[in-house]
DNA sequence: ACCTGAACACCGTTCAAGT
DNA sequence: ACCTGAACACCGTTCAAGT
């Protein structure tokens, strides 16, 4: 930037893959998935659509890069002196938070489960599972179970947040949803109609933590009685 | 059809919401998500695009209807004389199979988690969880954990199947994937590079069942020592 | 009530042409 | 090497007009 290089960085607004990714994230966050068009991207970056294609191969490629970027920034290494269990909660929280903040990530990850972004999360979880002493033959399964739990709940939360944005305020929203569930046909939805009354007091974050506890309890139980 | 009704069913090809949904499923299965356009739908049904819009509100609406239809057909009631645990495996298998057969469902469910199709699965699982004797305050959490596990693994499997279709045959595919994982930077992906050797012998279906066992083991463990 | 198909306002992507 | 912007082959959706 302010190095001795003369005109190597001609303008601060020189187009780059990085700047395109950043602009794309911004559009996705503010306008949603449908707002991200190559033309909108070009307009925001004050360039032509062809320039976008020179830096990125493809719109699909851009979406993959954008997802990897956001997830990569969120899932950082864990601080040293914590227990594996604490680290696990920390990682899961990071993932939960990043999806809550960028609701479009969920659909993106579901489309291509083994993309780099997913692998990063999977690896972070796996390390801690190993540190926890889970036997090698179970590590893959436990890591996957945790990954699915985090992703599933985060998508659920993101969808809820999206609905709250569209409709009324957060407090009444769960009540309305509960009312809708209660009005379902009990012979068709016996469980949902019954459990609807629990919905108003529901907390996604608490459920998220409870689920991790559940899976970890399963691990210990299976280790004691295999 | 061959009833006494005279011309009440003028032609067998009279357009209807049902026929549109069926055609859409067919296109999604054979051509993929990108192949499903209103024009392609109209051409296959030998009609104009306007006719499609008269029966369905919207392409989003069509996708929701299509998803509900496929999931609804797959998740049927469970036969009477089985244990809740067996029923749980049966339901989870139905969901797994339907996503494996129609890979596009995964992304569709992730986009809108509380749509009717999802609620049906959630309810079926919940009933059996209740039958299993899980305490009321845990039922919601356990049902969600199972739902997320099934959906996550099914998406993973569907993506794998998609890749197998594109690239080589299934047997070599896992080996190639393992090789790719092994070539990753071990300091960046310590867990994945380490576990890569397990991949060739990996069986999605076995992992799917192991995950359910893990969650159920967690339930019993937490009930004994809450 | 149900269907037709042209028309509108968009898309992603390419590519000759510029600097 | 990097960028421009017109052009191509599509989209979803609407709507006057038909039956």
Short mmCIF file of C-alpha atoms (C1' of nucleotides) in Angstrom, two decimals:
data_model
loop_
_atom_site.label_atom_id
_atom_site.label_comp_id
_atom_site.label_asym_id
_atom_site.label_seq_id
_atom_site.Cartn_x
_atom_site.Cartn_y
_atom_site.Cartn_z
CA UNK A 1 0.00 0.00 0.00
CA UNK A 2 2.18 2.83 1.27
CA UNK A 3 5.36 1.00 0.36
CA UNK A 4 8.06 2.43 -1.84
CA UNK A 5 6.52 0.90 -4.96
CA UNK A 6 5.71 3.72 -7.33
CA UNK A 7 2.66 2.94 -9.36
CA UNK A 8 2.45 -0.78 -8.68
CA UNK A 9 -0.92 -0.14 -7.02
CA UNK A 10 -2.15 2.37 -9.53
CA UNK A 11 -5.41 3.04 -7.76
CA UNK A 12 -6.84 1.71 -4.55
CA UNK A 13 -9.82 0.60 -6.63
CA UNK A 14 -7.84 -1.76 -8.86
CA UNK A 15 -10.07 -4.76 -9.47
CA UNK A 16 -9.08 -8.02 -7.83
CA UNK A 17 -10.57 -11.34 -6.94
CA UNK A 18 -10.55 -10.26 -3.31
CA UNK A 19 -12.46 -7.05 -3.96
CA UNK A 20 -15.03 -8.94 -6.01
CA UNK A 21 -15.54 -11.46 -3.21
CA UNK A 22 -15.96 -8.69 -0.66
CA UNK A 23 -18.49 -6.87 -2.81
CA UNK A 24 -20.38 -10.12 -3.39
CA UNK A 25 -20.63 -10.77 0.35
CA UNK A 26 -21.93 -7.27 0.85
CA UNK A 27 -24.61 -7.72 -1.79
CA UNK A 28 -25.62 -11.15 -0.47
CA UNK A 29 -25.99 -9.75 3.04
CA UNK A 30 -27.98 -6.69 2.08
CA UNK A 31 -29.96 -7.76 -0.99
CA UNK A 32 -30.10 -11.54 -0.57
CA UNK A 33 -29.21 -14.32 -2.98
CA UNK A 34 -31.39 -12.93 -5.76
CA UNK A 35 -29.67 -9.58 -5.60
CA UNK A 36 -26.28 -11.01 -6.48
CA UNK A 37 -26.04 -10.66 -10.23
CA UNK A 38 -22.92 -10.12 -12.29
CA UNK A 39 -24.35 -6.83 -13.48
CA UNK A 40 -25.01 -5.63 -9.92
CA UNK A 41 -21.49 -6.66 -8.98
CA UNK A 42 -20.01 -4.82 -11.95
CA UNK A 43 -22.04 -1.72 -11.20
CA UNK A 44 -20.96 -1.62 -7.56
CA UNK A 45 -17.32 -2.04 -8.58
CA UNK A 46 -17.73 0.55 -11.36
CA UNK A 47 -16.59 -1.82 -14.07
CA UNK A 48 -17.95 -3.98 -16.89
CA UNK A 49 -19.28 -7.51 -16.49
CA UNK A 50 -16.46 -8.88 -18.60
CA UNK A 51 -13.96 -7.68 -16.00
CA UNK A 52 -15.66 -9.83 -13.39
CA UNK A 53 -15.21 -12.89 -15.58
CA UNK A 54 -11.56 -12.17 -16.06
CA UNK A 55 -10.98 -12.52 -12.29
CA UNK A 56 -13.47 -15.24 -11.46
CA UNK A 57 -14.22 -18.19 -13.68
CA UNK A 58 -17.87 -18.46 -13.13
CA UNK A 59 -20.76 -17.41 -10.91
CA UNK A 60 -20.70 -20.82 -9.23
CA UNK A 61 -17.00 -20.37 -8.63
CA UNK A 62 -17.65 -16.98 -7.11
CA UNK A 63 -20.24 -18.45 -4.74
CA UNK A 64 -17.81 -21.17 -3.66
CA UNK A 65 -15.05 -18.60 -3.11
CA UNK A 66 -17.40 -16.35 -1.17
CA UNK A 67 -18.53 -19.21 1.07
CA UNK A 68 -14.97 -20.38 1.71
CA UNK A 69 -13.92 -16.82 2.53
CA UNK A 70 -16.67 -16.17 5.04
CA UNK A 71 -16.36 -19.55 6.75
CA UNK A 72 -12.57 -19.37 6.76
CA UNK A 73 -12.63 -16.00 8.49
CA UNK A 74 -15.11 -17.27 11.08
CA UNK A 75 -13.56 -20.61 11.97
CA UNK A 76 -10.25 -19.51 13.45
CA UNK A 77 -7.91 -21.54 15.56
CA UNK A 78 -8.87 -22.03 19.20
CA UNK A 79 -7.00 -20.42 22.07
CA UNK A 80 -4.54 -22.73 23.79
CA UNK A 81 -5.62 -23.40 27.33
CA UNK A 82 -9.13 -24.69 27.01
CA UNK A 83 -10.49 -28.20 27.34
CA UNK A 84 -11.43 -30.06 24.15
CA UNK A 85 -15.04 -29.81 25.21
CA UNK A 86 -14.83 -26.04 25.55
CA UNK A 87 -13.04 -25.79 22.22
CA UNK A 88 -15.80 -27.84 20.61
CA UNK A 89 -18.43 -25.43 21.88
CA UNK A 90 -16.34 -22.50 20.70
CA UNK A 91 -15.99 -23.87 17.17
CA UNK A 92 -19.65 -24.80 16.95
CA UNK A 93 -20.58 -21.33 18.15
CA UNK A 94 -18.42 -19.72 15.48
CA UNK A 95 -20.16 -21.75 12.80
CA UNK A 96 -23.57 -21.04 14.23
CA UNK A 97 -22.84 -17.33 14.39
CA UNK A 98 -21.49 -17.04 10.88
CA UNK A 99 -24.56 -18.72 9.40
CA UNK A 100 -26.84 -16.62 11.58
CA UNK A 101 -25.08 -13.50 10.28
CA UNK A 102 -25.05 -14.64 6.64
CA UNK A 103 -28.20 -16.74 6.13
CA UNK A 104 -27.34 -17.51 2.49
CA UNK A 105 -24.43 -19.75 3.56
CA UNK A 106 -26.73 -22.58 4.61
CA UNK A 107 -28.15 -23.29 1.17
CA UNK A 108 -24.69 -22.86 -0.28
CA UNK A 109 -23.15 -25.51 1.97
CA UNK A 110 -26.05 -27.92 1.43
CA UNK A 111 -25.52 -27.79 -2.32
CA UNK A 112 -21.94 -29.05 -2.20
CA UNK A 113 -21.18 -30.76 1.14
CA UNK A 114 -17.52 -31.52 0.61
CA UNK A 115 -16.39 -28.08 -0.49
CA UNK A 116 -13.33 -26.53 1.21
CA UNK A 117 -15.40 -24.43 3.60
CA UNK A 118 -17.06 -27.55 4.97
CA UNK A 119 -13.78 -29.39 5.23
CA UNK A 120 -12.39 -26.64 7.41
CA UNK A 121 -15.26 -26.93 9.89
CA UNK A 122 -15.07 -30.71 9.80
CA UNK A 123 -11.37 -30.66 10.53
CA UNK A 124 -11.65 -28.23 13.43
CA UNK A 125 -14.32 -30.36 15.04
CA UNK A 126 -12.38 -33.56 14.36
CA UNK A 127 -9.24 -32.32 16.06
CA UNK A 128 -11.09 -31.66 19.29
CA UNK A 129 -12.90 -34.97 19.10
CA UNK A 130 -9.56 -36.67 18.90
CA UNK A 131 -8.30 -34.60 21.81
CA UNK A 132 -11.38 -35.72 23.71
CA UNK A 133 -10.17 -39.31 23.46
CA UNK A 134 -12.86 -40.65 21.19
CA UNK A 135 -11.67 -44.00 19.78
CA UNK A 136 -10.35 -43.75 16.18
CA UNK A 137 -13.10 -45.84 14.62
CA UNK A 138 -15.78 -43.53 16.02
CA UNK A 139 -14.09 -40.22 15.24
CA UNK A 140 -15.47 -39.91 11.73
CA UNK A 141 -19.02 -40.60 12.87
CA UNK A 142 -18.92 -38.25 15.82
CA UNK A 143 -17.38 -35.43 13.82
CA UNK A 144 -20.06 -35.84 11.15
CA UNK A 145 -22.85 -35.94 13.72
CA UNK A 146 -21.62 -32.70 15.27
CA UNK A 147 -21.18 -31.08 11.87
CA UNK A 148 -24.71 -31.96 10.82
CA UNK A 149 -26.13 -30.73 14.10
CA UNK A 150 -24.42 -27.37 13.85
CA UNK A 151 -25.31 -26.86 10.20
CA UNK A 152 -28.91 -27.98 10.61
CA UNK A 153 -29.65 -25.80 13.59
CA UNK A 154 -27.90 -22.83 12.09
CA UNK A 155 -30.01 -23.10 8.92
CA UNK A 156 -33.10 -23.34 11.06
CA UNK A 157 -32.12 -20.25 13.01
CA UNK A 158 -31.22 -18.35 9.86
CA UNK A 159 -34.61 -19.15 8.36
CA UNK A 160 -36.31 -17.95 11.53
CA UNK A 161 -34.37 -14.70 11.42
CA UNK A 162 -35.37 -14.25 7.79
CA UNK A 163 -39.03 -14.69 8.69
CA UNK A 164 -38.78 -12.28 11.60
CA UNK A 165 -37.32 -9.69 9.23
CA UNK A 166 -40.18 -10.11 6.79
CA UNK A 167 -43.01 -10.33 9.29
CA UNK A 168 -43.49 -8.81 12.72
CA UNK A 169 -41.10 -8.52 15.61
CA UNK A 170 -39.18 -11.44 17.17
CA UNK A 171 -41.20 -11.73 20.38
CA UNK A 172 -44.60 -12.28 18.77
CA UNK A 173 -43.19 -14.40 15.97
CA UNK A 174 -42.69 -17.58 17.98
CA UNK A 175 -46.17 -17.17 19.44
CA UNK A 176 -47.70 -16.93 15.98
CA UNK A 177 -45.73 -19.93 14.81
CA UNK A 178 -46.95 -21.90 17.84
CA UNK A 179 -50.53 -20.93 17.00
CA UNK A 180 -50.07 -22.18 13.46
CA UNK A 181 -48.70 -25.50 14.75
CA UNK A 182 -51.57 -25.88 17.18
CA UNK A 183 -54.08 -25.45 14.39
CA UNK A 184 -52.66 -28.37 12.41
CA UNK A 185 -54.64 -31.58 12.25
CA UNK A 186 -53.67 -33.57 15.38
CA UNK A 187 -54.19 -36.90 13.65
CA UNK A 188 -51.81 -35.87 10.91
CA UNK A 189 -49.30 -34.04 13.12
CA UNK A 190 -49.72 -35.55 16.62
CA UNK A 191 -46.26 -34.63 17.82
CA UNK A 192 -46.07 -31.11 16.41
CA UNK A 193 -49.51 -30.08 17.68
CA UNK A 194 -48.62 -31.44 21.09
CA UNK A 195 -45.23 -29.79 21.36
CA UNK A 196 -46.41 -26.43 19.96
CA UNK A 197 -46.93 -25.06 23.46
CA UNK A 198 -43.19 -25.33 24.11
CA UNK A 199 -42.39 -23.13 21.14
CA UNK A 200 -42.85 -19.64 22.65
CA UNK A 201 -40.18 -20.32 25.27
CA UNK A 202 -37.84 -21.78 22.68
CA UNK A 203 -34.24 -20.62 22.41
CA UNK A 204 -32.25 -21.71 19.37
CA UNK A 205 -28.96 -21.18 21.12
CA UNK A 206 -29.92 -23.26 24.13
CA UNK A 207 -31.12 -26.04 21.87
CA UNK A 208 -27.90 -25.84 19.93
CA UNK A 209 -25.84 -26.41 23.09
CA UNK A 210 -28.19 -29.13 24.33
CA UNK A 211 -27.67 -31.01 21.07
CA UNK A 212 -23.91 -30.98 21.42
CA UNK A 213 -24.27 -32.24 24.98
CA UNK A 214 -26.54 -35.00 23.71
CA UNK A 215 -24.05 -36.19 21.12
CA UNK A 216 -21.14 -36.03 23.55
CA UNK A 217 -23.18 -37.97 26.11
CA UNK A 218 -23.74 -40.60 23.45
CA UNK A 219 -20.00 -40.87 22.85
CA UNK A 220 -19.22 -41.46 26.52
CA UNK A 221 -22.08 -43.91 26.88
CA UNK A 222 -20.92 -45.96 23.89
CA UNK A 223 -17.36 -45.97 25.15
CA UNK A 224 -18.43 -47.34 28.52
CA UNK A 225 -20.74 -49.99 27.04
CA UNK A 226 -19.68 -50.81 23.48
CA UNK B 1 -61.12 -42.91 -16.25
CA UNK B 2 -63.20 -45.74 -17.65
CA UNK B 3 -66.19 -44.84 -15.49
CA UNK B 4 -69.63 -43.98 -16.83
CA UNK B 5 -68.79 -40.26 -16.85
CA UNK B 6 -69.16 -39.05 -20.41
CA UNK B 7 -66.83 -36.24 -21.20
CA UNK B 8 -66.08 -35.05 -17.67
CA UNK B 9 -62.46 -35.99 -18.30
CA UNK B 10 -62.29 -34.64 -21.81
CA UNK B 11 -58.76 -35.75 -22.43
CA UNK B 12 -56.34 -37.59 -20.24
CA UNK B 13 -53.92 -34.75 -20.85
CA UNK B 14 -56.02 -32.04 -19.20
CA UNK B 15 -53.61 -29.79 -17.38
CA UNK B 16 -53.69 -29.84 -13.60
CA UNK B 17 -51.53 -28.86 -10.67
CA UNK B 18 -50.83 -32.52 -10.10
CA UNK B 19 -49.62 -33.15 -13.62
CA UNK B 20 -47.41 -30.09 -13.46
CA UNK B 21 -45.85 -31.29 -10.21
CA UNK B 22 -45.22 -34.75 -11.66
CA UNK B 23 -43.60 -33.33 -14.77
CA UNK B 24 -41.46 -31.03 -12.64
CA UNK B 25 -40.20 -33.97 -10.56
CA UNK B 26 -39.33 -35.81 -13.73
CA UNK B 27 -37.36 -32.90 -15.10
CA UNK B 28 -35.56 -32.32 -11.80
CA UNK B 29 -34.55 -35.98 -11.63
CA UNK B 30 -33.33 -36.24 -15.20
CA UNK B 31 -32.02 -32.77 -16.03
CA UNK B 32 -31.24 -31.37 -12.58
CA UNK B 33 -32.26 -28.12 -10.95
CA UNK B 34 -31.05 -26.01 -13.85
CA UNK B 35 -33.17 -27.97 -16.30
CA UNK B 36 -36.41 -27.04 -14.59
CA UNK B 37 -37.62 -23.95 -16.40
CA UNK B 38 -41.18 -22.87 -16.98
CA UNK B 39 -40.60 -23.15 -20.71
CA UNK B 40 -39.28 -26.72 -20.43
CA UNK B 41 -42.26 -27.59 -18.28
CA UNK B 42 -44.69 -26.07 -20.78
CA UNK B 43 -43.03 -27.86 -23.68
CA UNK B 44 -43.17 -31.24 -21.96
CA UNK B 45 -46.84 -30.72 -21.13
CA UNK B 46 -47.50 -29.42 -24.64
CA UNK B 47 -48.92 -26.12 -23.46
CA UNK B 48 -47.98 -22.47 -23.08
CA UNK B 49 -46.08 -20.99 -20.17
CA UNK B 50 -49.11 -18.94 -19.19
CA UNK B 51 -51.04 -22.14 -18.52
CA UNK B 52 -48.46 -23.15 -15.94
CA UNK B 53 -48.97 -19.89 -14.08
CA UNK B 54 -52.71 -20.36 -14.03
CA UNK B 55 -52.27 -23.56 -11.99
CA UNK B 56 -49.29 -22.67 -9.84
CA UNK B 57 -48.67 -19.23 -8.38
CA UNK B 58 -45.00 -19.04 -8.84
CA UNK B 59 -41.85 -21.05 -9.52
CA UNK B 60 -40.98 -20.93 -5.83
CA UNK B 61 -44.45 -22.23 -5.07
CA UNK B 62 -43.94 -25.03 -7.53
CA UNK B 63 -40.68 -26.03 -5.88
CA UNK B 64 -42.33 -26.09 -2.46
CA UNK B 65 -45.21 -28.18 -3.81
CA UNK B 66 -42.83 -30.55 -5.52
CA UNK B 67 -40.77 -31.02 -2.36
CA UNK B 68 -43.85 -31.59 -0.21
CA UNK B 69 -45.18 -34.10 -2.70
CA UNK B 70 -42.02 -36.18 -2.90
CA UNK B 71 -41.39 -36.17 0.84
CA UNK B 72 -45.05 -36.84 1.61
CA UNK B 73 -45.08 -39.89 -0.61
CA UNK B 74 -41.87 -41.19 0.96
CA UNK B 75 -42.60 -40.67 4.65
CA UNK B 76 -45.58 -42.97 5.14
CA UNK B 77 -46.98 -44.26 8.38
CA UNK B 78 -45.08 -47.07 10.07
CA UNK B 79 -46.43 -50.62 10.31
CA UNK B 80 -47.99 -51.43 13.69
CA UNK B 81 -45.97 -54.07 15.43
CA UNK B 82 -42.49 -52.63 15.57
CA UNK B 83 -40.58 -51.11 18.42
CA UNK B 84 -40.19 -47.32 18.49
CA UNK B 85 -36.52 -47.82 17.85
CA UNK B 86 -37.19 -49.87 14.74
CA UNK B 87 -39.77 -47.35 13.58
CA UNK B 88 -37.22 -44.58 14.02
CA UNK B 89 -34.76 -46.39 11.80
CA UNK B 90 -37.49 -47.02 9.25
CA UNK B 91 -38.49 -43.35 9.05
CA UNK B 92 -34.90 -42.18 8.89
CA UNK B 93 -34.26 -44.68 6.11
CA UNK B 94 -37.22 -43.40 4.13
CA UNK B 95 -35.92 -39.86 4.35
CA UNK B 96 -32.40 -40.93 3.51
CA UNK B 97 -33.62 -42.88 0.50
CA UNK B 98 -35.82 -40.16 -0.89
CA UNK B 99 -33.01 -37.61 -0.79
CA UNK B 100 -30.61 -40.14 -2.28
CA UNK B 101 -33.09 -40.71 -5.12
CA UNK B 102 -33.83 -36.99 -5.63
CA UNK B 103 -30.64 -35.12 -4.79
CA UNK B 104 -32.23 -31.72 -5.42
CA UNK B 105 -34.41 -32.05 -2.30
CA UNK B 106 -31.53 -31.32 0.05
CA UNK B 107 -30.90 -27.78 -1.11
CA UNK B 108 -34.64 -27.22 -1.25
CA UNK B 109 -35.16 -28.21 2.39
CA UNK B 110 -32.16 -26.20 3.57
CA UNK B 111 -33.59 -23.06 2.01
CA UNK B 112 -36.81 -23.13 4.03
CA UNK B 113 -36.44 -25.37 7.10
CA UNK B 114 -39.99 -25.12 8.46
CA UNK B 115 -41.86 -25.91 5.28
CA UNK B 116 -44.59 -28.58 5.38
CA UNK B 117 -42.33 -31.33 4.04
CA UNK B 118 -39.93 -30.84 6.93
CA UNK B 119 -42.72 -30.71 9.48
CA UNK B 120 -43.94 -34.11 8.32
CA UNK B 121 -40.54 -35.69 8.89
CA UNK B 122 -40.15 -33.89 12.19
CA UNK B 123 -43.52 -35.13 13.38
CA UNK B 124 -42.91 -38.74 12.40
CA UNK B 125 -39.62 -38.76 14.27
CA UNK B 126 -41.17 -36.99 17.26
CA UNK B 127 -43.93 -39.55 17.66
CA UNK B 128 -41.46 -42.37 17.97
CA UNK B 129 -39.27 -40.42 20.33
CA UNK B 130 -42.25 -39.95 22.57
CA UNK B 131 -43.06 -43.66 22.29
CA UNK B 132 -39.49 -44.35 23.30
CA UNK B 133 -40.17 -42.68 26.62
CA UNK B 134 -37.93 -39.65 26.19
CA UNK B 135 -38.90 -37.06 28.84
CA UNK B 136 -41.09 -34.24 27.45
CA UNK B 137 -38.55 -31.47 27.96
CA UNK B 138 -35.99 -33.35 25.84
CA UNK B 139 -38.30 -34.45 23.03
CA UNK B 140 -37.89 -31.31 20.95
CA UNK B 141 -34.10 -31.44 21.17
CA UNK B 142 -33.82 -35.11 20.36
CA UNK B 143 -36.22 -34.89 17.43
CA UNK B 144 -34.27 -31.97 16.02
CA UNK B 145 -30.95 -33.73 16.49
CA UNK B 146 -32.23 -36.77 14.59
CA UNK B 147 -33.73 -34.61 11.87
CA UNK B 148 -30.49 -32.74 11.34
CA UNK B 149 -28.51 -35.95 11.29
CA UNK B 150 -30.72 -37.54 8.64
CA UNK B 151 -30.84 -34.45 6.46
CA UNK B 152 -27.14 -33.74 6.73
CA UNK B 153 -26.02 -37.24 5.88
CA UNK B 154 -28.52 -37.58 3.07
CA UNK B 155 -27.24 -34.34 1.49
CA UNK B 156 -23.71 -35.65 1.84
CA UNK B 157 -24.65 -38.91 0.17
CA UNK B 158 -26.58 -37.16 -2.59
CA UNK B 159 -23.58 -34.97 -3.34
CA UNK B 160 -21.36 -38.03 -3.50
CA UNK B 161 -23.75 -39.73 -5.91
CA UNK B 162 -23.76 -36.59 -8.05
CA UNK B 163 -19.97 -36.64 -8.21
CA UNK B 164 -19.88 -40.33 -9.04
CA UNK B 165 -22.24 -39.65 -11.94
CA UNK B 166 -20.04 -36.90 -13.27
CA UNK B 167 -16.68 -38.57 -12.78
CA UNK B 168 -15.60 -42.18 -12.75
CA UNK B 169 -17.22 -45.23 -11.22
CA UNK B 170 -18.21 -45.51 -7.54
CA UNK B 171 -15.46 -47.89 -6.46
CA UNK B 172 -12.53 -45.71 -7.49
CA UNK B 173 -14.25 -42.51 -6.47
CA UNK B 174 -13.73 -42.88 -2.72
CA UNK B 175 -10.12 -43.80 -3.32
CA UNK B 176 -9.53 -40.67 -5.36
CA UNK B 177 -11.24 -38.55 -2.73
CA UNK B 178 -9.03 -40.11 -0.06
CA UNK B 179 -5.95 -39.29 -2.14
CA UNK B 180 -7.09 -35.69 -2.39
CA UNK B 181 -7.55 -35.48 1.37
CA UNK B 182 -4.15 -36.99 2.02
CA UNK B 183 -2.51 -34.36 -0.15
CA UNK B 184 -3.91 -31.50 1.92
CA UNK B 185 -1.59 -29.59 4.18
CA UNK B 186 -1.41 -31.56 7.47
CA UNK B 187 -0.83 -28.45 9.53
CA UNK B 188 -3.94 -26.90 8.08
CA UNK B 189 -6.08 -30.03 8.04
CA UNK B 190 -4.58 -32.35 10.71
CA UNK B 191 -7.74 -34.35 11.25
CA UNK B 192 -8.80 -34.77 7.62
CA UNK B 193 -5.35 -35.83 6.39
CA UNK B 194 -5.15 -38.30 9.24
CA UNK B 195 -8.58 -39.83 8.74
CA UNK B 196 -8.32 -39.98 4.94
CA UNK B 197 -7.15 -43.58 5.05
CA UNK B 198 -10.55 -44.58 6.49
CA UNK B 199 -12.39 -43.12 3.54
CA UNK B 200 -12.10 -45.98 0.99
CA UNK B 201 -13.91 -48.37 3.33
CA UNK B 202 -16.55 -45.78 4.13
CA UNK B 203 -20.23 -46.64 3.88
CA UNK B 204 -22.71 -43.76 4.07
CA UNK B 205 -25.53 -46.04 5.13
CA UNK B 206 -23.56 -47.59 7.98
CA UNK B 207 -22.53 -44.14 9.17
CA UNK B 208 -26.12 -43.03 8.99
CA UNK B 209 -27.22 -45.85 11.31
CA UNK B 210 -24.25 -45.34 13.62
CA UNK B 211 -25.26 -41.70 14.04
CA UNK B 212 -28.79 -42.60 15.08
CA UNK B 213 -27.37 -45.05 17.58
CA UNK B 214 -25.08 -42.36 18.91
CA UNK B 215 -27.92 -39.92 19.49
CA UNK B 216 -30.13 -42.55 21.08
CA UNK B 217 -27.25 -43.61 23.33
CA UNK B 218 -26.97 -39.99 24.39
CA UNK B 219 -30.66 -39.92 25.29
CA UNK B 220 -30.41 -42.97 27.52
CA UNK B 221 -27.22 -41.72 29.13
CA UNK B 222 -28.74 -38.35 29.96
CA UNK B 223 -31.83 -39.99 31.37
CA UNK B 224 -29.76 -42.14 33.71
CA UNK B 225 -27.51 -39.33 34.83
CA UNK B 226 -29.28 -36.00 34.30
"C1'" DA C 1 -62.72 -21.35 -16.44
"C1'" DC C 2 -58.88 -22.43 -18.79
"C1'" DC C 3 -55.35 -21.78 -22.21
"C1'" DT C 4 -52.21 -19.31 -25.89
"C1'" DG C 5 -48.08 -17.04 -27.02
"C1'" DA C 6 -46.09 -12.62 -27.77
"C1'" DA C 7 -43.82 -9.20 -24.99
"C1'" DC C 8 -41.20 -7.23 -20.97
"C1'" DA C 9 -37.53 -6.87 -18.05
"C1'" DC C 10 -34.30 -9.26 -16.77
"C1'" DC C 11 -30.35 -13.14 -16.46
"C1'" DG C 12 -25.15 -15.52 -17.18
"C1'" DT C 13 -21.62 -15.64 -20.40
"C1'" DT C 14 -18.75 -14.53 -24.45
"C1'" DC C 15 -15.79 -11.91 -27.21
"C1'" DA C 16 -14.03 -8.53 -30.41
"C1'" DA C 17 -12.01 -4.43 -29.45
"C1'" DG C 18 -9.57 -1.30 -26.72
"C1'" DT C 19 -5.57 0.35 -23.26
"C1'" DA D 1 -2.37 -8.13 -18.67
"C1'" DC D 2 -6.46 -6.14 -17.76
"C1'" DC D 3 -10.78 -3.98 -18.91
"C1'" DT D 4 -15.04 -2.39 -21.88
"C1'" DG D 5 -19.63 -3.07 -23.33
"C1'" DA D 6 -22.39 -4.75 -27.01
"C1'" DA D 7 -24.39 -9.10 -28.28
"C1'" DC D 8 -26.22 -13.90 -27.65
"C1'" DA D 9 -29.09 -17.16 -25.84
"C1'" DC D 10 -31.50 -17.67 -22.42
"C1'" DC D 11 -34.64 -16.74 -17.97
"C1'" DG D 12 -39.45 -15.80 -14.89
"C1'" DT D 13 -43.59 -13.46 -15.29
"C1'" DT D 14 -47.48 -10.87 -17.28
"C1'" DC D 15 -51.39 -10.12 -20.00
"C1'" DA D 16 -54.38 -9.17 -23.88
"C1'" DA D 17 -56.66 -12.21 -26.55
"C1'" DG D 18 -58.78 -16.38 -27.56
"C1'" DT D 19 -62.00 -20.77 -26.56
#
